[in-house]
Each structure stands twice: as C-alpha cells, then as structure tokens.
mmCIF file of C-alpha atoms in Angstrom:
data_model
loop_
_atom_site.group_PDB
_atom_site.id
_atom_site.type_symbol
_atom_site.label_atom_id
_atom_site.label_comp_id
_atom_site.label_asym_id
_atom_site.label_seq_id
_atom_site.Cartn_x
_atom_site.Cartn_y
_atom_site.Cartn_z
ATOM 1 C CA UNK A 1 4.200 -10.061 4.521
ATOM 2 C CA UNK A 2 7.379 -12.035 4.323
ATOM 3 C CA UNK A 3 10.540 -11.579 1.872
ATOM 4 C CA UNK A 4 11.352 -11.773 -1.576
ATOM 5 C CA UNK A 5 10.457 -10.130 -4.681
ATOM 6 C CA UNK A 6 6.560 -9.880 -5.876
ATOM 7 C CA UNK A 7 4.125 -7.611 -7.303
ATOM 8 C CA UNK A 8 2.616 -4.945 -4.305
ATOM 9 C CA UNK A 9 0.387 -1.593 -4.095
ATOM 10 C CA UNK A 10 0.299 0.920 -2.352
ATOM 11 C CA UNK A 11 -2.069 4.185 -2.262
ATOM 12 C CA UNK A 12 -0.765 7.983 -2.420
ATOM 13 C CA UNK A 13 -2.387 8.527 1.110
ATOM 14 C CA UNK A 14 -1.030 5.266 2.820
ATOM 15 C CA UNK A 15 1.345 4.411 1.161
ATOM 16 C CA UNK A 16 4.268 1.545 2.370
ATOM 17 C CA UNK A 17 1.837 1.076 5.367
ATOM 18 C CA UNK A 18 -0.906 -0.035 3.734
ATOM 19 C CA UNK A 19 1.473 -2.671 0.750
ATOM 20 C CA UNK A 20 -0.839 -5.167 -0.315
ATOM 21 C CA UNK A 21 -0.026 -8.413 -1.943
ATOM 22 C CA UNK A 22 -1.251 -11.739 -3.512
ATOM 23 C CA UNK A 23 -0.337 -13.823 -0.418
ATOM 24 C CA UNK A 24 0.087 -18.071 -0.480
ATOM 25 C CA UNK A 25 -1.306 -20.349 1.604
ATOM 26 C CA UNK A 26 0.393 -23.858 1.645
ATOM 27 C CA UNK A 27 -2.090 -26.686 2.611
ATOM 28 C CA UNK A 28 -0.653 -26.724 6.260
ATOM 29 C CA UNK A 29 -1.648 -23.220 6.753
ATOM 30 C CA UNK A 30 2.174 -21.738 7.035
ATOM 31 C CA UNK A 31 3.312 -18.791 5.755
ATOM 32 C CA UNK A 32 6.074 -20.417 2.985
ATOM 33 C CA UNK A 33 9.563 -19.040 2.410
ATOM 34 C CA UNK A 34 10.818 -16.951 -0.471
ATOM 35 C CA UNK A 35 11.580 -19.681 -3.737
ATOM 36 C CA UNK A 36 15.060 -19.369 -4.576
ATOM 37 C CA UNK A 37 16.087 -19.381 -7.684
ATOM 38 C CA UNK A 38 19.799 -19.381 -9.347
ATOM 39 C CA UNK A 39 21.155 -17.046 -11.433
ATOM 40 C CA UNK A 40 22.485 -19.066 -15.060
ATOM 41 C CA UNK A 41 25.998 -17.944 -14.457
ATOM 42 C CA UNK A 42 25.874 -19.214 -11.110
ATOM 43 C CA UNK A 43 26.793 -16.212 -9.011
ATOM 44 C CA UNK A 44 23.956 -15.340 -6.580
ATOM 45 C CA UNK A 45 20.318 -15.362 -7.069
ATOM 46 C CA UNK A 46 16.972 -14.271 -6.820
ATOM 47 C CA UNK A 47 14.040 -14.724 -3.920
ATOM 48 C CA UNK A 48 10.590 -14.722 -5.151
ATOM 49 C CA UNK A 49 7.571 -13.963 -3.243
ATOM 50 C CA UNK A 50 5.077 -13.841 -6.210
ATOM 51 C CA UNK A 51 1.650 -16.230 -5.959
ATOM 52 C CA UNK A 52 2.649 -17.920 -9.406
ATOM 53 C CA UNK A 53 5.926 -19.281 -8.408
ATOM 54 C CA UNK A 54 4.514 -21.656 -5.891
ATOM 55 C CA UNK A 55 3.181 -24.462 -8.021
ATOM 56 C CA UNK A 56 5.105 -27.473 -5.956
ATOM 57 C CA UNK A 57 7.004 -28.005 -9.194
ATOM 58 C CA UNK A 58 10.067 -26.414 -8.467
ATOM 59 C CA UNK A 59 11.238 -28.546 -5.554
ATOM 60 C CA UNK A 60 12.190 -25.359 -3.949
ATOM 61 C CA UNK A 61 8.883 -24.125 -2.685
ATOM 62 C CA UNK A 62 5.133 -25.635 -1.336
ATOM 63 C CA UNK A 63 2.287 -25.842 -3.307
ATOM 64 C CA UNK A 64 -0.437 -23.059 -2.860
ATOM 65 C CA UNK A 65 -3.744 -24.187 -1.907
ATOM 66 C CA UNK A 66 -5.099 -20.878 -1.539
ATOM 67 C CA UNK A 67 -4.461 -17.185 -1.977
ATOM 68 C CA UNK A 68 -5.618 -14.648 0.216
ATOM 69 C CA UNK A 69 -4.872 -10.763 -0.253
ATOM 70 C CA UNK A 70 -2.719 -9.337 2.249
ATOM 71 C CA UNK A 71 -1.092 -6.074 3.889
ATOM 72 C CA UNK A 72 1.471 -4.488 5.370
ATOM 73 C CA UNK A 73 -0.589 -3.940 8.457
ATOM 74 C CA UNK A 74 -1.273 -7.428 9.087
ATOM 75 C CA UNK A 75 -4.763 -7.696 7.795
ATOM 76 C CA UNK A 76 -5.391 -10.949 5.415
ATOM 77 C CA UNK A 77 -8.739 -11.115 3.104
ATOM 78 C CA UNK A 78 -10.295 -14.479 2.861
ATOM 79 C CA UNK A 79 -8.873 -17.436 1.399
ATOM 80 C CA UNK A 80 -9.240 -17.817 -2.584
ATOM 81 C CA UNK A 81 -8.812 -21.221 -2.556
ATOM 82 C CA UNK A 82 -7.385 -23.270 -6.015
ATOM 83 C CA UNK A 83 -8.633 -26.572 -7.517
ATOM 84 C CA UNK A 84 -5.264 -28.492 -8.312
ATOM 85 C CA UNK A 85 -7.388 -31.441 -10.067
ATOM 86 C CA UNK A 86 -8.608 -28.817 -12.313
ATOM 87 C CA UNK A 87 -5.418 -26.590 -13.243
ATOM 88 C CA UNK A 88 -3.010 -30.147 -13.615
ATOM 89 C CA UNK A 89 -0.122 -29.230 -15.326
ATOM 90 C CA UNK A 90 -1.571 -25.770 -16.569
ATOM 91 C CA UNK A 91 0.216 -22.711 -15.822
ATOM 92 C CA UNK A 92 -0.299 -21.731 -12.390
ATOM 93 C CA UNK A 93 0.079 -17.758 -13.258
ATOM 94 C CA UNK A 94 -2.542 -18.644 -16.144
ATOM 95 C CA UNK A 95 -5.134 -20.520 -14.159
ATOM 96 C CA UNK A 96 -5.199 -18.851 -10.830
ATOM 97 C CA UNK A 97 -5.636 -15.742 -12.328
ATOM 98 C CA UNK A 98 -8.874 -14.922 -11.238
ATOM 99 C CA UNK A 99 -7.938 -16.121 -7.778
ATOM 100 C CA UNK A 100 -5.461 -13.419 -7.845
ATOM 101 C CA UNK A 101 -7.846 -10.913 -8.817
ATOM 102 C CA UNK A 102 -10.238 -11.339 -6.428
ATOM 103 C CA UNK A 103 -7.363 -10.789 -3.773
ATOM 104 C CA UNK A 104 -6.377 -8.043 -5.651
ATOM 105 C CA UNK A 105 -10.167 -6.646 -5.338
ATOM 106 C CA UNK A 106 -10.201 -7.731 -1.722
ATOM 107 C CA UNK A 107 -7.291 -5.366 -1.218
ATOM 108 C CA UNK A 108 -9.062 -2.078 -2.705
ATOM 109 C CA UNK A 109 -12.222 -3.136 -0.296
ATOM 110 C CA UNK A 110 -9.605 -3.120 2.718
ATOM 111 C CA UNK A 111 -8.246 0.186 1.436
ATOM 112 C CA UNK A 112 -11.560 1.890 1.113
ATOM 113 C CA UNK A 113 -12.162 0.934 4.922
ATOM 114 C CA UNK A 114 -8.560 1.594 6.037
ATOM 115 C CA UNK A 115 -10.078 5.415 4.419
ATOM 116 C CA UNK A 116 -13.363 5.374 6.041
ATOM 117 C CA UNK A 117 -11.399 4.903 9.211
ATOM 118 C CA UNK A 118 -9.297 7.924 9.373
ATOM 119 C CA UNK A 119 -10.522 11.039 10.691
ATOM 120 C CA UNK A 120 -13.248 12.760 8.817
ATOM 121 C CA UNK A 121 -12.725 15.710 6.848
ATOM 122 C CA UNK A 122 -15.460 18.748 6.409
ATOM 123 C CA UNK A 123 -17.142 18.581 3.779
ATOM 124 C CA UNK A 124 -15.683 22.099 2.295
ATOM 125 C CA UNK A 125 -12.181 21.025 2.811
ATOM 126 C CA UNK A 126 -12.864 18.088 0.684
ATOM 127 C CA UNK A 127 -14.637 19.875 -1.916
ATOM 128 C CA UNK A 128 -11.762 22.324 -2.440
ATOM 129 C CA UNK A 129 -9.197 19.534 -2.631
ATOM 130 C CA UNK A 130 -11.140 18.057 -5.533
ATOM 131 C CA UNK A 131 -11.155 21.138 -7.088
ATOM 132 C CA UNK A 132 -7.802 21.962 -6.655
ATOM 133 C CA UNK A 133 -7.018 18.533 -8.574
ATOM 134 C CA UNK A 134 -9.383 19.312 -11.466
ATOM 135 C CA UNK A 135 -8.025 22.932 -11.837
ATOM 136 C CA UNK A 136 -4.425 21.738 -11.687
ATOM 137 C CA UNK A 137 -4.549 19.347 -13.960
ATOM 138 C CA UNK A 138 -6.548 21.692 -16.838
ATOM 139 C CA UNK A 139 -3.700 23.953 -16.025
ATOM 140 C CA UNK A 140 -1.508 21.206 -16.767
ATOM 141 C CA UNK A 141 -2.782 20.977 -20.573
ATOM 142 C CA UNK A 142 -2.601 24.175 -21.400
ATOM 143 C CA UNK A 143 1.068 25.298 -19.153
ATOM 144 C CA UNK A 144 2.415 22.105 -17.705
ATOM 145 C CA UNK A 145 5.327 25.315 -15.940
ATOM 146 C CA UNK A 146 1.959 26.514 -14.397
ATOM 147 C CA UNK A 147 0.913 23.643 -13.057
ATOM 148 C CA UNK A 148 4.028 22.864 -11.291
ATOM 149 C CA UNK A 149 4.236 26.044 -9.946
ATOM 150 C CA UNK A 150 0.604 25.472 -8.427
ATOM 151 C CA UNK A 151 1.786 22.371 -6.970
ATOM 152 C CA UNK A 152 5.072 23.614 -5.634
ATOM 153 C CA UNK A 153 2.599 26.060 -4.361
ATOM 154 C CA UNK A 154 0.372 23.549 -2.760
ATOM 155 C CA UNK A 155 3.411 21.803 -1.287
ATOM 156 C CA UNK A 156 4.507 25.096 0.626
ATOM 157 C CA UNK A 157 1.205 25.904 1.871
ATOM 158 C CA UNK A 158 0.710 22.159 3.291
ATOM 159 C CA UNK A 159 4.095 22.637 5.290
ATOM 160 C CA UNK A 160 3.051 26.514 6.328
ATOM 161 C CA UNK A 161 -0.343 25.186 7.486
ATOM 162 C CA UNK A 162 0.600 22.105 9.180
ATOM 163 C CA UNK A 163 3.447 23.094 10.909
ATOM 164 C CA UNK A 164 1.499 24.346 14.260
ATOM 165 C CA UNK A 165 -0.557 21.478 13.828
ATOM 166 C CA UNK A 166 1.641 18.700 13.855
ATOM 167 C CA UNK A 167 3.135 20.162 17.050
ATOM 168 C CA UNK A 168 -0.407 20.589 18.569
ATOM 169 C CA UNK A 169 -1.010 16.914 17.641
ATOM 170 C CA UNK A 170 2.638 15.407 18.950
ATOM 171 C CA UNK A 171 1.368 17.085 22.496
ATOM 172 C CA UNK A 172 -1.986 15.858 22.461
ATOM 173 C CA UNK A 173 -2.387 12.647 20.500
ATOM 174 C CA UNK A 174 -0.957 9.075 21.524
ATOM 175 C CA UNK A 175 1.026 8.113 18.869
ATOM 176 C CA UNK A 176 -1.250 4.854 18.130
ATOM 177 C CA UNK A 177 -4.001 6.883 18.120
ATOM 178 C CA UNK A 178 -2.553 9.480 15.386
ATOM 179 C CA UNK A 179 -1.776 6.200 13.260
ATOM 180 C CA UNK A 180 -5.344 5.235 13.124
ATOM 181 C CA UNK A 181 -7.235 8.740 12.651
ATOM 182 C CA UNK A 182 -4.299 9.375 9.773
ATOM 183 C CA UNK A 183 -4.710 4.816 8.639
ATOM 184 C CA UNK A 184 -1.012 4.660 9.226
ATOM 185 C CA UNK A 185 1.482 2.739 11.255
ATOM 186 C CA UNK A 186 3.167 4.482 14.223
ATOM 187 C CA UNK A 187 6.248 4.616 11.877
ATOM 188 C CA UNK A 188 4.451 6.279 9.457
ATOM 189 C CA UNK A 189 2.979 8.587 11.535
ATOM 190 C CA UNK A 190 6.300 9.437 13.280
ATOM 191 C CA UNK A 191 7.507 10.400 9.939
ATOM 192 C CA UNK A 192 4.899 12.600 8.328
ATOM 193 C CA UNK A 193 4.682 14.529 11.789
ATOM 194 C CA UNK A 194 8.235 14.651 12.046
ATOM 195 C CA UNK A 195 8.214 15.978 8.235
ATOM 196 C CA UNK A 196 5.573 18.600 8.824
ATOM 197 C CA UNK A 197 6.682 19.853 12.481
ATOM 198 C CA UNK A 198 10.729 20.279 10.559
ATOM 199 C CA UNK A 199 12.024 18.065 13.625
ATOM 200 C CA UNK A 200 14.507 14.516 13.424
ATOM 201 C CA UNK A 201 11.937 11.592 13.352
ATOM 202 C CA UNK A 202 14.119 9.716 15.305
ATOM 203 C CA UNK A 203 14.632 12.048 18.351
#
C-alpha cells in the first residue's frame, strides 16, 4: 500500500491485514511516492499518502487520474477514474469525493468476501455470539462493572477454549492455509495462534 500518512480501516476480525485505503493512480499507471511536505519552521516534515493531496499542483507529487480502493493484502477494486476538465481548479478533496466513496464502498464489498471466505461457523455458535453481544451490552446500561466483568469473562474463556486448539491446528494446518480459513496473513495468523497456544510467535 505504500508509505506515508492517510486515512485507513480496518475490521475487529481482520484487522492490520485486511487496511484498506483510497489508493492513486497516476496516468502512467505507477504507484506514486509519498508528497512531502515541510514543516513552517523548517525542521523535518511530513509524508502524505492521502488521495486529495495528489492534485499535480504541488510540484511534489503526480496528478491522480483515478482512485481505486485498496488493501493490505494486495487486492485493488476497480479504477474510479476523475474528469480533470471538469474539477479545474476545484478542490480535489471536494470534487473527488464521491470517487473516494465508492472506493471506500468497494472496500466493505472486499471485506464481506474476505468474511465469506473464512471457515464457516455452525450456526449455534453464531447465534450465541450474537447474543452474547446483545446481552453484554444491555448489561452495559444498567452496570457498565458488570459488563466488563462479562467480557473479562469472555476473554478468559476464549484463551481456556482455544488453547488445545491452536496447538491441534499448528500440527495440522499449513500455515497459508490457516491464514485463509481465519482471512488473515501468515503474520497474522502466526500471532493469534501464537497468542492463544501461550508460545513466542517468533520461535
């Protein structure tokens, strides 16, 4: 996805392996650098990644001719593309706006399949986690003490229950195929088995 500052998301399941972005796409088709811009006192700087910066104005950065959505994995949505003749001098963060949200809706469509993808769950397990949720956050108006201790609760039965599983799934799975029933990245994966089976990720 490149360097420099910009706006991302990320899910609570996924998370940092599924970031998603508003990426740029110059006219030649290259991935363009981080704009750099100066701090007033002079000392240092900032890189910026964002889709709005890259308006060709600045003389530090291409021109975007499209946007595209993109993540963390490497999957890009299709191109959103932008009508310079029509935006002129406007505002690029002001008239690409809806280019950004389709990207930004082309993201959440990635994420649902990214979901669909991992392994499935039984029916009953889901049903009780949705419960859970509901009941815990009712318990949450009325005691917010209780409903951390039902959460802190939660968090010691996931590592009680998992812990035999993880170690069953180390022995058995490939580690790229773990990443895809669990839509992670192998470093991902490494590290939510490693935190559930109480061992050093990096052994």
């Amino acid at each position: 996805m490149g360097d420099g500052e910009r706006e991302t998301w990320t899910t609570d399941e996924f998370g940092s392996c599924h970031t998603g972005a508003v990426g740029v796409v110059p006219a030649d088709g290259t991935i363009p650098p981080p704009v750099f811009f100066d701090a007033s006192s002079g000392a240092g700087g900032q890189s910026v990644s964002q889709w709005s910066v890259y308006d060709g104005r600045t003389g530090r950065g291409p021109r975007a001719a499209a946007l595209c959505a993109v993540c963390s994995c490497g999957w890009t949505g299709p191109e959103q593309y932008l009508d310079w003749e029509q935006i002129g001098t406007q505002d690029l963060q002001d008239t690409g706006a809806d280019a950004a949200d389709t990207c930004m809706r082309d993201r959440d469509t990635h994420t649902v399949e990214v979901e669909r993808s991992a392994i499935h769950l039984p029916e009953s397990v889901t049903v009780l986690l949705a419960q859970l949720e509901v009941e815990i956050e009712k318990l949450a108006k009325s005691s917010p003490l209780a409903a951390v201790r039902a959460a802190r609760r939660l968090e010691v039965l996931a590592m009680q229950t998992a812990y035999w599983a993880v170690h069953e799934a180390r022995r058995d799975a490939a580690p790229g195929h773990a990443a895809a029933a669990l839509g992670l990245d192998e470093s991902g994966v490494r590290m939510l088995l490693a935190r559930f089976g109480r061992w050093s990720p990096y052994r």
